[in-house]
CSV table of C-alpha atoms in Angstrom, one decimal:
chain,number,residue,atom,x,y,z
A,23,MET,CA,134.9,272.1,37.5
A,24,ILE,CA,132.5,271.0,35.1
A,25,LEU,CA,133.5,271.1,31.5
A,26,TYR,CA,130.2,270.7,29.4
A,27,ILE,CA,131.5,268.8,25.8
A,28,MET,CA,128.7,269.4,23.1
A,29,ARG,CA,128.6,268.4,19.3
A,30,HIS,CA,126.8,271.2,17.1
A,31,GLY,CA,123.3,270.6,16.0
A,32,GLN,CA,122.0,269.2,13.0
A,33,ALA,CA,123.9,271.2,9.8
A,34,GLU,CA,123.2,270.9,6.1
A,35,PRO,CA,125.2,268.5,4.3
A,36,ARG,CA,127.3,270.5,1.9
A,37,ALA,CA,127.9,274.0,1.4
A,38,ALA,CA,130.5,276.0,-0.4
A,39,SER,CA,132.8,275.0,2.3
A,40,ASP,CA,132.9,273.0,5.4
A,41,ARG,CA,133.5,275.9,7.4
A,42,VAL,CA,130.5,278.0,6.2
A,43,ARG,CA,128.0,274.8,6.6
A,44,GLN,CA,124.7,276.3,8.4
A,45,LEU,CA,122.3,274.4,11.2
A,46,THR,CA,119.5,273.0,9.4
A,47,PRO,CA,115.6,274.5,10.8
A,48,ALA,CA,115.8,271.1,12.8
A,49,GLY,CA,119.3,271.9,14.2
A,50,ILE,CA,118.4,275.1,15.3
A,51,ALA,CA,114.9,273.8,16.9
A,52,GLU,CA,116.7,271.2,18.6
A,53,VAL,CA,119.4,273.6,20.0
A,54,GLN,CA,117.0,275.9,21.4
A,55,ALA,CA,114.9,273.2,22.7
A,56,ILE,CA,118.2,271.6,24.8
A,57,ALA,CA,119.1,275.2,26.2
A,58,PRO,CA,116.6,275.4,29.1
A,59,ALA,CA,116.8,271.9,29.8
A,60,PHE,CA,120.5,272.3,30.0
A,61,LEU,CA,120.3,275.3,32.3
A,62,GLN,CA,118.4,272.8,34.4
A,63,GLN,CA,120.5,270.3,34.5
A,64,ALA,CA,123.7,272.2,34.6
A,65,GLY,CA,122.8,275.0,37.2
A,66,GLY,CA,124.6,278.4,37.1
A,67,ALA,CA,126.2,280.4,34.2
A,68,VAL,CA,129.3,279.1,32.2
A,69,GLU,CA,131.6,280.3,29.5
A,70,ILE,CA,131.1,278.8,26.0
A,71,TYR,CA,134.0,278.3,23.7
A,72,CYS,CA,133.3,277.1,20.1
A,73,SER,CA,134.8,276.6,16.9
A,74,PRO,CA,134.8,279.1,14.8
A,75,TYR,CA,133.0,277.1,12.2
A,76,ASP,CA,129.5,278.4,11.2
A,77,ARG,CA,127.6,275.5,12.5
A,78,ALA,CA,129.3,275.3,15.6
A,79,ARG,CA,129.1,279.0,16.2
A,80,GLN,CA,125.5,279.2,15.7
A,81,THR,CA,124.8,276.4,18.3
A,82,ALA,CA,126.9,278.1,20.7
A,83,GLU,CA,125.0,281.5,20.2
A,84,TYR,CA,121.4,279.5,20.7
A,85,MET,CA,122.5,278.0,23.8
A,86,ALA,CA,124.0,281.4,25.1
A,87,GLN,CA,120.7,283.1,24.2
A,88,GLY,CA,118.7,280.3,25.9
A,89,LEU,CA,121.0,280.5,29.2
A,90,GLY,CA,120.5,284.3,29.2
A,91,LEU,CA,124.2,284.6,28.6
A,92,ALA,CA,126.1,288.3,27.9
A,93,ALA,CA,127.3,287.8,24.3
A,94,ASP,CA,130.7,288.5,25.9
A,95,ARG,CA,130.8,284.9,27.6
A,96,LEU,CA,130.9,283.5,24.3
A,97,HIS,CA,134.4,282.8,22.6
A,98,LEU,CA,135.6,281.2,19.2
A,99,ALA,CA,138.5,279.1,19.9
A,100,GLU,CA,140.6,278.0,16.5
A,101,PRO,CA,141.6,274.8,18.8
A,102,LEU,CA,138.0,273.1,18.5
A,103,ALA,CA,137.9,273.7,14.7
A,104,SER,CA,136.5,270.9,12.8
A,105,GLY,CA,139.7,268.5,11.9
A,106,ALA,CA,141.9,270.0,14.7
A,107,SER,CA,143.7,267.6,17.1
A,108,ALA,CA,142.3,266.6,20.3
A,109,LEU,CA,145.4,266.9,21.9
A,110,ARG,CA,145.7,270.5,21.1
A,111,ALA,CA,142.4,270.9,22.0
A,112,LEU,CA,143.3,269.4,25.7
A,113,ALA,CA,146.3,271.7,25.7
A,114,TRP,CA,144.7,274.9,24.8
A,115,ALA,CA,141.8,273.9,27.4
A,116,GLN,CA,144.8,273.4,29.9
A,117,GLU,CA,145.9,276.8,29.5
A,118,THR,CA,142.4,278.4,29.1
A,119,VAL,CA,139.4,276.9,30.8
A,120,GLN,CA,139.5,277.5,34.4
A,121,ASP,CA,135.8,277.2,35.4
A,122,ASP,CA,132.6,275.5,34.1
A,123,ALA,CA,132.5,275.9,30.8
A,124,LEU,CA,130.5,274.7,27.8
A,125,LEU,CA,132.8,273.8,24.9
A,126,VAL,CA,131.1,273.0,21.1
A,127,SER,CA,133.2,271.5,18.3
A,128,HIS,CA,132.8,268.6,15.9
A,129,VAL,CA,133.3,264.7,15.6
A,130,PRO,CA,135.3,263.1,16.0
A,131,LEU,CA,137.1,266.4,18.3
A,132,VAL,CA,134.4,266.1,20.7
A,133,ALA,CA,134.4,262.3,21.3
A,134,GLU,CA,137.9,262.0,21.6
A,135,LEU,CA,138.5,264.6,24.0
A,136,ALA,CA,136.2,263.5,26.0
A,137,SER,CA,137.7,260.3,26.2
A,138,LEU,CA,141.6,262.1,26.8
A,139,LEU,CA,140.0,263.6,29.7
A,140,LEU,CA,138.3,260.5,31.4
A,141,ALA,CA,140.6,257.8,30.3
A,142,GLY,CA,143.9,259.3,29.2
A,143,HIS,CA,143.5,258.1,25.5
A,144,MET,CA,141.4,258.1,22.7
A,145,GLU,CA,140.8,254.0,22.0
A,146,ALA,CA,137.6,254.3,23.0
A,147,PRO,CA,135.5,257.4,22.3
A,148,ILE,CA,132.2,258.4,23.4
A,149,SER,CA,129.3,257.9,20.8
A,150,TYR,CA,127.9,262.1,19.8
A,151,PRO,CA,124.7,262.7,17.7
A,152,PRO,CA,124.3,265.9,16.4
A,153,ALA,CA,123.9,268.3,19.9
A,154,GLY,CA,124.9,265.5,22.3
A,155,ILE,CA,126.3,266.7,25.3
A,156,VAL,CA,128.6,264.7,28.3
A,157,ALA,CA,129.0,266.4,31.2
A,158,LEU,CA,132.9,265.9,32.9
A,159,GLU,CA,133.6,266.5,36.5
A,160,MET,CA,137.3,267.1,37.5
A,161,ASP,CA,139.8,269.1,39.4
A,162,ALA,CA,141.8,270.2,36.6
A,163,VAL,CA,141.6,269.9,33.0
A,164,GLY,CA,144.3,266.7,32.2
A,165,LEU,CA,144.5,263.2,31.0
A,166,GLY,CA,142.6,260.9,32.4
A,167,THR,CA,141.4,263.6,35.2
A,168,ALA,CA,138.0,263.4,34.2
A,169,ALA,CA,134.8,261.5,35.9
A,170,MET,CA,131.4,261.2,33.7
A,171,ARG,CA,128.3,263.0,35.5
A,172,TRP,CA,126.1,262.7,32.7
A,173,GLN,CA,125.4,262.3,28.9
A,174,HIS,CA,122.3,263.6,27.0
A,175,ASN,CA,121.4,263.3,23.6
A,176,PRO,CA,118.7,265.3,21.6
A,177,GLY,CA,116.2,263.2,22.6
A,178,ASP,CA,116.9,262.9,26.6
A,179,TRP,CA,115.7,266.1,27.4
């Protein structure tokens, strides 16, 4: 299985609450440009799970559109919310994710989760700019079970 872990696109710096921060026009354009390149790189359809926070949900929706996925392939996941524990997100993924999937969340969670999957600890988290994606290959979700397949930042596509 391949787990694609993505940070949401560029978001407005402030809003009434962190939960309702929106993607900026540049963030929308960035994600819309990434989706077709991601489809070429990843090949095939995936399930998409995202934080319920607006900027992550918007990123996931633009990715789903770009991948040609039906709305029922996108799932909101509270364990991927901003400020959530990486260990909680890992436990959720172990129970929920059974096949190739794209997870859209926030820093530091995306970096910590990738580090747990790769190394089994969070001591050397991966750098994640907005809309950055890593592809991790594994037989099953677990501590230290993944191998890095690739990492792309928006300018790399």
